[in-house]
Short mmCIF file of C-alpha atoms and ligand atoms in Angstrom, two decimals:
data_model
loop_
_atom_site.label_atom_id
_atom_site.label_comp_id
_atom_site.label_asym_id
_atom_site.label_seq_id
_atom_site.Cartn_x
_atom_site.Cartn_y
_atom_site.Cartn_z
CA MET A 11 -22.99 14.53 -4.49
CA ASN A 12 -26.03 12.58 -5.52
CA GLY A 13 -28.15 15.66 -5.77
CA SER A 14 -30.88 14.28 -3.50
CA SER A 15 -31.80 16.53 -0.57
CA ASN A 16 -32.96 13.57 1.56
CA ARG A 17 -29.83 11.53 0.93
CA ARG A 18 -28.56 9.82 4.04
CA GLN A 19 -25.29 11.13 5.40
CA GLU A 20 -22.52 8.53 5.21
CA GLN A 21 -19.55 7.95 7.44
CA HIS A 22 -16.19 7.02 5.95
CA VAL A 23 -13.58 5.41 8.19
CA VAL A 24 -9.90 5.03 7.34
CA VAL A 25 -8.08 2.36 9.34
CA ALA A 26 -4.59 3.84 9.75
CA GLU A 27 -1.42 1.83 10.28
CA CYS A 28 1.80 2.63 12.10
CA ARG A 29 5.12 0.97 11.57
CA ASP A 30 8.05 1.43 13.92
CA GLY A 31 6.10 4.20 15.59
CA LEU A 32 5.56 6.12 12.36
CA LEU A 33 2.37 6.55 10.43
CA ARG A 34 2.50 4.66 7.14
CA GLN A 35 2.24 6.77 4.02
CA VAL A 36 -0.43 4.47 2.57
CA SER A 37 -2.73 5.53 5.42
CA LEU A 38 -2.46 9.16 4.27
CA GLU A 39 -3.16 7.95 0.72
CA ALA A 40 -6.26 6.08 1.94
CA ILE A 41 -7.46 9.31 3.60
CA ALA A 42 -7.01 11.11 0.26
CA ALA A 43 -8.97 8.36 -1.56
CA ALA A 44 -11.79 8.59 0.98
CA ARG A 45 -11.85 12.39 0.92
CA GLY A 46 -12.15 12.27 -2.87
CA CYS A 47 -15.30 10.11 -2.60
CA MET A 48 -17.17 12.10 0.03
CA ALA A 49 -20.38 13.93 -0.76
CA ASP A 50 -21.55 17.08 1.01
CA GLY A 51 -22.52 16.20 4.56
CA ASP A 52 -20.53 12.96 4.69
CA LYS A 53 -18.10 12.46 7.54
CA LEU A 54 -14.62 11.02 7.71
CA ALA A 55 -13.08 9.51 10.81
CA VAL A 56 -9.64 7.95 11.02
CA LEU A 57 -9.17 4.94 13.26
CA LEU A 58 -5.76 4.47 14.82
CA LEU A 59 -4.90 1.21 16.60
CA CYS A 60 -1.76 1.43 18.69
CA GLY A 61 0.02 -0.55 21.33
CA ASP A 62 1.85 2.21 23.15
CA GLY A 63 0.57 5.56 24.33
CA ALA A 64 3.37 7.74 23.01
CA GLU A 65 3.11 6.32 19.51
CA ALA A 66 -0.66 6.76 19.57
CA SER A 67 -0.38 10.40 20.61
CA ALA A 68 2.12 11.43 17.92
CA ALA A 69 0.33 9.61 15.09
CA ALA A 70 -3.13 10.70 16.27
CA GLU A 71 -2.05 14.34 16.20
CA GLN A 72 -0.64 13.93 12.70
CA LEU A 73 -3.93 12.36 11.60
CA ALA A 74 -6.07 14.98 13.34
CA ARG A 75 -4.76 17.58 10.88
CA ARG A 76 -5.90 15.44 7.92
CA ALA A 77 -9.17 13.91 9.14
CA PRO A 78 -12.04 16.32 8.65
CA ASP A 79 -14.17 15.06 11.53
CA GLU A 80 -12.44 12.99 14.17
CA VAL A 81 -9.66 10.58 15.02
CA ILE A 82 -10.63 7.51 16.97
CA ALA A 83 -7.68 6.16 18.89
CA ILE A 84 -7.73 2.71 20.47
CA ASP A 85 -4.60 2.20 22.48
CA HIS A 86 -3.97 -1.15 24.17
CA PRO A 87 -0.77 -3.20 24.62
CA VAL A 88 -2.25 -6.16 22.70
CA LEU A 89 -2.46 -3.97 19.60
CA GLY A 90 1.31 -3.43 19.56
CA ARG A 91 1.70 -6.39 17.21
CA TYR A 92 -0.78 -7.40 14.59
CA ALA A 93 -2.95 -10.38 15.49
CA PRO A 94 -6.06 -10.91 13.37
CA ASP A 95 -8.57 -11.57 16.15
CA THR A 96 -7.58 -8.70 18.46
CA HIS A 97 -7.24 -6.14 15.66
CA LEU A 98 -10.58 -7.20 14.19
CA ALA A 99 -12.19 -6.87 17.63
CA ALA A 100 -10.72 -3.37 17.98
CA VAL A 101 -12.06 -2.30 14.57
CA LEU A 102 -15.48 -3.72 15.49
CA ALA A 103 -15.34 -1.72 18.76
CA ALA A 104 -14.81 1.40 16.65
CA ALA A 105 -17.64 0.38 14.31
CA LYS A 106 -19.92 0.11 17.34
CA ALA A 107 -18.82 3.55 18.56
CA LEU A 108 -19.63 4.98 15.12
CA ALA A 109 -22.85 2.98 14.57
CA PRO A 110 -24.98 3.06 12.56
CA GLU A 111 -23.46 5.46 9.99
CA ALA A 112 -20.06 3.84 9.39
CA ARG A 113 -20.44 2.42 5.89
CA TRP A 114 -17.20 3.08 4.07
CA TRP A 115 -14.04 1.47 5.38
CA TRP A 116 -10.70 2.29 3.75
CA LEU A 117 -7.45 0.42 4.45
CA GLY A 118 -4.01 0.27 2.85
CA HIS A 119 -3.41 -2.79 0.66
CA THR A 120 -0.63 -3.90 2.99
CA ALA A 121 -0.02 -7.26 4.68
CA ILE A 122 -2.24 -6.10 7.55
CA GLY A 123 -4.88 -4.50 5.33
CA ARG A 124 -5.11 -7.62 3.15
CA ASP A 125 -5.65 -9.79 6.20
CA LEU A 126 -8.03 -7.50 8.07
CA ALA A 127 -10.27 -6.33 5.20
CA PRO A 128 -12.00 -9.64 4.36
CA ARG A 129 -12.51 -10.43 8.05
CA LEU A 130 -14.14 -7.05 8.51
CA ALA A 131 -16.24 -7.50 5.36
CA ALA A 132 -17.52 -10.85 6.66
CA ARG A 133 -18.38 -9.42 10.08
CA LEU A 134 -20.11 -6.30 8.71
CA GLY A 135 -21.84 -8.14 5.85
CA ALA A 136 -20.08 -5.73 3.48
CA GLY A 137 -18.81 -5.94 -0.09
CA GLN A 138 -15.09 -5.64 -0.64
CA VAL A 139 -12.83 -4.27 -3.34
CA SER A 140 -9.13 -5.04 -2.91
CA ASP A 141 -6.09 -3.23 -4.28
CA ALA A 142 -8.01 -0.26 -5.68
CA LEU A 143 -6.01 1.88 -8.10
CA ALA A 144 -8.60 4.61 -8.48
CA ALA A 145 -11.71 5.74 -6.66
CA ALA A 146 -14.26 8.35 -7.66
CA ARG A 147 -17.79 9.41 -6.79
CA GLY A 148 -20.25 9.28 -9.68
CA GLY A 149 -23.03 11.79 -10.26
CA ASP A 150 -25.68 9.37 -8.97
CA GLY A 151 -23.89 8.96 -5.63
CA ARG A 152 -22.29 5.64 -6.45
CA ILE A 153 -18.61 5.17 -5.70
CA GLU A 154 -16.60 3.64 -8.51
CA LEU A 155 -13.38 1.76 -7.95
CA ALA A 156 -10.86 0.40 -10.43
CA ARG A 157 -8.53 -2.52 -9.92
CA ALA A 158 -6.13 -4.46 -12.12
CA LEU A 159 -6.94 -7.97 -13.36
CA HIS A 160 -5.03 -10.68 -15.25
CA ALA A 161 -1.57 -9.55 -14.21
CA GLY A 162 -2.38 -5.93 -15.06
CA LYS A 163 -3.66 -6.61 -18.59
CA ALA A 164 -7.21 -5.54 -17.82
CA LEU A 165 -8.83 -2.97 -15.59
CA GLU A 166 -12.00 -3.91 -13.71
CA ARG A 167 -14.47 -1.27 -12.56
CA ARG A 168 -16.79 -1.92 -9.66
CA ALA A 169 -19.33 0.35 -8.07
CA PHE A 170 -21.00 0.57 -4.68
CA LEU A 171 -24.37 2.27 -4.41
CA PRO A 172 -25.35 4.84 -1.81
CA GLY A 173 -26.28 3.00 1.37
CA ASP A 174 -23.99 0.03 0.68
CA THR A 175 -21.46 -1.02 3.29
CA ALA A 176 -18.08 -1.32 1.62
CA ILE A 177 -14.51 -2.24 2.48
CA VAL A 178 -11.78 -0.96 0.17
CA THR A 179 -8.04 -1.54 0.29
CA VAL A 180 -5.98 0.96 -1.71
CA ARG A 181 -2.75 0.15 -3.50
CA PRO A 182 0.23 2.03 -2.04
CA ASN A 183 1.64 4.90 -4.11
CA ASN A 184 -1.50 5.40 -6.23
CA PHE A 185 -3.16 8.32 -4.49
CA ALA A 186 -1.37 11.53 -3.49
CA PRO A 187 -1.08 11.50 0.33
CA ALA A 188 -3.66 13.67 2.10
CA GLU A 189 -2.37 17.12 2.94
CA PRO A 190 -3.24 18.79 6.25
CA ILE A 191 -6.56 20.64 6.26
CA ALA A 192 -6.41 24.34 7.11
CA GLY A 193 -7.96 25.28 10.44
CA ALA A 194 -8.33 23.52 13.74
CA ALA A 195 -7.26 19.89 14.10
CA ALA A 196 -10.02 17.28 14.41
CA PRO A 197 -10.82 16.04 17.92
CA ILE A 198 -9.23 12.79 19.08
CA ARG A 199 -11.71 10.39 20.68
CA ARG A 200 -10.19 7.60 22.74
CA VAL A 201 -12.40 4.51 22.63
CA PRO A 202 -11.97 2.00 25.46
CA PHE A 203 -11.13 -1.53 24.36
CA ASP A 204 -11.50 -4.75 26.28
CA PRO A 205 -9.72 -7.33 24.10
CA PRO A 206 -11.32 -10.74 23.78
CA PRO A 207 -9.29 -13.80 24.80
CA SER A 208 -7.05 -14.49 21.82
CA ARG A 209 -6.09 -17.85 20.38
CA ILE A 210 -3.10 -16.22 18.73
CA PHE A 211 -0.04 -15.03 20.60
CA VAL A 212 2.69 -13.31 18.59
CA ARG A 213 5.98 -14.08 20.31
CA ASP A 214 8.32 -12.18 18.07
CA VAL A 215 8.49 -10.52 14.69
CA VAL A 216 11.68 -11.27 12.77
CA ARG A 217 12.15 -8.86 9.93
CA ARG A 218 14.36 -9.78 7.01
CA ALA A 219 16.94 -7.21 6.02
CA SER A 220 15.43 -5.39 3.05
CA GLY A 221 16.97 -1.94 3.29
CA THR A 222 15.71 1.12 5.06
CA VAL A 223 13.02 2.10 2.54
CA ASP A 224 9.83 0.03 2.40
CA LEU A 225 9.67 -1.53 -1.08
CA ALA A 226 5.89 -1.22 -1.44
CA GLU A 227 5.93 2.50 -0.61
CA ALA A 228 9.28 3.41 -2.23
CA ARG A 229 9.28 6.36 -4.65
CA ILE A 230 12.39 5.00 -6.42
CA ILE A 231 13.26 1.33 -6.96
CA VAL A 232 16.42 -0.14 -8.44
CA ALA A 233 15.59 -3.75 -9.31
CA GLY A 234 17.89 -6.53 -10.39
CA GLY A 235 17.27 -9.70 -12.34
CA ARG A 236 19.14 -12.83 -13.27
CA GLY A 237 21.43 -10.62 -15.34
CA VAL A 238 22.97 -9.37 -12.06
CA LYS A 239 24.54 -12.84 -11.87
CA SER A 240 25.28 -13.10 -8.12
CA ALA A 241 24.43 -11.79 -4.65
CA ALA A 242 27.58 -9.64 -4.81
CA GLY A 243 26.33 -8.22 -8.12
CA PHE A 244 23.49 -6.55 -6.19
CA ALA A 245 25.97 -4.32 -4.29
CA PRO A 246 26.14 -1.60 -6.99
CA LEU A 247 22.34 -1.68 -7.29
CA ALA A 248 22.06 -1.16 -3.52
CA GLU A 249 24.57 1.70 -3.75
CA LEU A 250 22.58 3.37 -6.52
CA ALA A 251 19.32 2.89 -4.58
CA ALA A 252 20.89 4.44 -1.46
CA LEU A 253 22.15 7.45 -3.46
CA LEU A 254 18.66 7.99 -4.86
CA GLY A 255 16.93 7.44 -1.51
CA GLY A 256 15.18 4.39 -2.93
CA ALA A 257 14.79 0.66 -2.32
CA VAL A 258 16.21 -2.45 -3.97
CA GLY A 259 13.84 -4.89 -5.66
CA ALA A 260 14.31 -8.07 -7.69
CA SER A 261 12.78 -10.35 -10.27
CA ARG A 262 11.82 -13.86 -9.35
CA GLY A 263 14.66 -15.03 -11.56
CA ALA A 264 17.12 -13.32 -9.20
CA CYS A 265 15.36 -14.64 -6.09
CA ASP A 266 15.18 -18.21 -7.44
CA ALA A 267 18.89 -18.05 -8.26
CA GLY A 268 19.57 -17.18 -4.60
CA TYR A 269 20.98 -13.72 -5.32
CA CYS A 270 18.54 -12.05 -2.93
CA ASP A 271 15.72 -12.63 -0.51
CA TYR A 272 12.17 -13.35 -1.72
CA ALA A 273 11.06 -10.33 0.35
CA LEU A 274 12.42 -8.26 -2.56
CA GLN A 275 10.50 -10.07 -5.30
CA ILE A 276 8.32 -7.88 -7.50
CA GLY A 277 5.66 -9.30 -9.77
CA GLN A 278 2.58 -11.46 -9.97
CA THR A 279 3.64 -13.65 -7.07
CA GLY A 280 5.67 -10.94 -5.34
CA LYS A 281 5.03 -7.33 -4.43
CA THR A 282 3.13 -4.84 -6.57
CA VAL A 283 4.88 -1.50 -6.72
CA THR A 284 4.07 1.89 -8.27
CA PRO A 285 7.16 4.07 -7.76
CA ASP A 286 7.88 7.33 -9.54
CA LEU A 287 11.04 5.75 -10.98
CA TYR A 288 11.74 2.05 -11.60
CA ILE A 289 15.22 1.11 -12.84
CA ALA A 290 15.24 -2.49 -14.12
CA CYS A 291 18.75 -3.92 -14.37
CA GLY A 292 19.26 -7.25 -16.13
CA ILE A 293 15.55 -8.10 -16.06
CA SER A 294 14.05 -9.57 -19.25
CA GLY A 295 10.52 -8.28 -18.62
CA ALA A 296 8.46 -11.48 -18.37
CA VAL A 297 4.72 -10.83 -18.12
CA GLN A 298 4.71 -12.03 -14.50
CA HIS A 299 7.32 -9.40 -13.60
CA LEU A 300 5.52 -6.65 -15.51
CA ALA A 301 2.36 -7.45 -13.52
CA GLY A 302 4.04 -6.02 -10.43
CA MET A 303 5.74 -2.92 -11.83
CA SER A 304 4.31 -1.82 -15.18
CA ARG A 305 2.28 0.99 -13.55
CA SER A 306 5.49 2.68 -12.35
CA ARG A 307 5.50 6.29 -13.53
CA VAL A 308 8.89 6.24 -15.26
CA ILE A 309 10.62 2.97 -16.18
CA VAL A 310 14.29 2.81 -17.11
CA ALA A 311 15.54 -0.53 -18.46
CA ILE A 312 19.19 -1.56 -18.65
CA ASN A 313 19.64 -4.75 -20.63
CA LYS A 314 22.26 -5.95 -23.05
CA ASP A 315 19.67 -7.67 -25.24
CA PRO A 316 17.96 -5.07 -27.47
CA GLU A 317 15.06 -7.51 -28.01
CA ALA A 318 14.30 -7.91 -24.27
CA PRO A 319 10.55 -7.40 -23.66
CA ILE A 320 11.27 -4.96 -20.80
CA PHE A 321 12.02 -2.33 -23.47
CA GLY A 322 8.37 -2.62 -24.54
CA VAL A 323 7.23 -0.95 -21.29
CA ALA A 324 10.30 1.23 -20.65
CA ASP A 325 10.23 5.02 -21.01
CA TYR A 326 14.01 5.04 -21.32
CA GLY A 327 16.04 2.06 -22.52
CA ILE A 328 19.77 1.56 -22.25
CA VAL A 329 21.14 -1.32 -24.31
CA GLY A 330 24.31 -2.16 -22.46
CA ASP A 331 26.06 -4.05 -19.72
CA LEU A 332 24.59 -3.20 -16.33
CA PHE A 333 28.04 -3.60 -14.75
CA GLU A 334 29.16 -0.59 -16.81
CA VAL A 335 25.95 1.46 -16.81
CA VAL A 336 25.13 1.27 -13.08
CA PRO A 337 28.65 2.36 -11.94
CA ALA A 338 28.43 5.23 -14.45
CA PHE A 339 25.15 6.35 -12.82
CA ILE A 340 26.76 6.10 -9.38
CA ALA A 341 29.78 8.12 -10.47
CA GLU A 342 27.54 10.81 -11.95
CA LEU A 343 25.32 11.04 -8.87
CA SER A 344 28.15 11.00 -6.35
CA GLY A 345 30.15 13.55 -8.36
CA GLU A 346 33.15 11.27 -8.74
P1 FAD B 428 15.78 -13.71 -17.26
O1 FAD B 428 14.49 -13.89 -17.97
O2 FAD B 428 16.77 -14.82 -17.32
O3 FAD B 428 16.42 -12.37 -17.83
C1 FAD B 428 17.72 -11.93 -17.52
C2 FAD B 428 17.99 -10.72 -18.39
O4 FAD B 428 19.22 -10.15 -18.03
C3 FAD B 428 18.05 -11.03 -19.88
O5 FAD B 428 17.13 -10.23 -20.58
C4 FAD B 428 19.49 -10.69 -20.28
O6 FAD B 428 19.59 -10.13 -21.57
C5 FAD B 428 19.85 -9.68 -19.22
N1 FAD B 428 21.28 -9.60 -18.92
C6 FAD B 428 22.16 -10.62 -18.68
N2 FAD B 428 23.36 -10.12 -18.36
C7 FAD B 428 23.27 -8.77 -18.42
C8 FAD B 428 24.18 -7.70 -18.21
N3 FAD B 428 25.45 -7.92 -17.83
N4 FAD B 428 23.75 -6.43 -18.37
C9 FAD B 428 22.46 -6.17 -18.74
N5 FAD B 428 21.56 -7.15 -18.96
C10 FAD B 428 21.95 -8.42 -18.80
N6 FAD B 428 8.85 -13.36 -12.17
C11 FAD B 428 8.97 -12.21 -11.47
O7 FAD B 428 9.91 -11.42 -11.66
N7 FAD B 428 8.05 -11.92 -10.50
C12 FAD B 428 6.99 -12.72 -10.22
O8 FAD B 428 6.22 -12.39 -9.32
C13 FAD B 428 6.85 -13.92 -10.97
N8 FAD B 428 5.79 -14.74 -10.76
C14 FAD B 428 5.65 -15.85 -11.56
C15 FAD B 428 4.50 -16.65 -11.42
C16 FAD B 428 4.34 -17.76 -12.23
C17 FAD B 428 3.10 -18.59 -12.07
C18 FAD B 428 5.32 -18.07 -13.18
C19 FAD B 428 5.14 -19.27 -14.09
C20 FAD B 428 6.45 -17.30 -13.33
C21 FAD B 428 6.64 -16.20 -12.52
N9 FAD B 428 7.76 -15.38 -12.64
C22 FAD B 428 7.84 -14.22 -11.95
C23 FAD B 428 8.93 -15.78 -13.46
C24 FAD B 428 8.99 -15.11 -14.82
O9 FAD B 428 8.24 -15.86 -15.75
C25 FAD B 428 10.44 -15.01 -15.30
O10 FAD B 428 11.01 -16.30 -15.31
C26 FAD B 428 11.34 -14.13 -14.44
O11 FAD B 428 10.72 -12.85 -14.27
C27 FAD B 428 12.67 -13.94 -15.14
O12 FAD B 428 13.53 -13.20 -14.32
P2 FAD B 428 14.68 -12.32 -14.98
O13 FAD B 428 14.10 -11.33 -15.93
O14 FAD B 428 15.52 -11.82 -13.88
O15 FAD B 428 15.58 -13.42 -15.72
#
């Protein structure tokens, strides 16, 4: 709260994302981030863009239990696949429906969020903070956001003042997902959408095989480096990840060597992850790799070189051969 009785009420909007018909966890985390920054009297709406009615209904109902004020659902076949111009037009249609109060826009720092946020910022004349790790409301009503700089070596703090229009993308796995609010579910408002003629037509989306758990949102990651030595060497890592309900990741060293797909790369030029548990197998711990995973809550490193820099960030270190240690983990977990 800013303590001022004549403070203008502000509207926060979370742009939610679905994937394969399911609401993405980062959208619930963005709701939590927004809820944590609201002052008394502020409102929070969640915007859901969907391409098929059934999907929209299920996700909208899930959101209605977490959005304090309303869910705005825009359901149109063109929104079934992400295309920058049509999605931007749909978000602007929602902005118009919420005008003039909508000032705070929250998105997940996903492939879609990263593409949509700057377009929205340009169209709304707003400031933008990307990849926020923390968000809090200050006593004077300003909202402070923190983000990592220089491959995670420094933390930058930025603030928006009351009355600013702001776009924020939040890093997955950094905020606890919003829990349902007790009481009646928020109303779902369906906003009509007449898509503009698009210059982009998405014919097909070909997804590379990267396991069943989304790497960016995974709670547990088993990552392999050049020390894994071959594509076949990743099989025990995948087995361990499956036993733990996690995802497989990799260093660039492993990707460059052709052991796995670049979709698995973690680091400065790959994905940024913040799992509860990160198991690094045969990864030296170069600064560019650390940039993508050093904020993991618990890091376990398995490396046969006791001087490997990865031990400098690890909570638990195992100096040993990963081809002995990983099968021992598997045997323990599977009760063999
Ligand atoms: P190595 O450094 O070769 O380490 C292999 C490790 O495996 C060694 O420590 C070794 O002791 C251990 N080992 C070997 N055999 C075994 C065994 N049997 N059991 C246990 N341990 C064993 N890298 C990234 O990962 N992500 C990025 O996004 C990224 N971006 C980059 C951007 C730029 C601009 C540049 C210049 C580099 C970038 N890199 C990135 C590359 C980075 O500098 C390192 O080269 C890379 O991370 C090394 O990968 P690695 O740890 O798998 O391989």
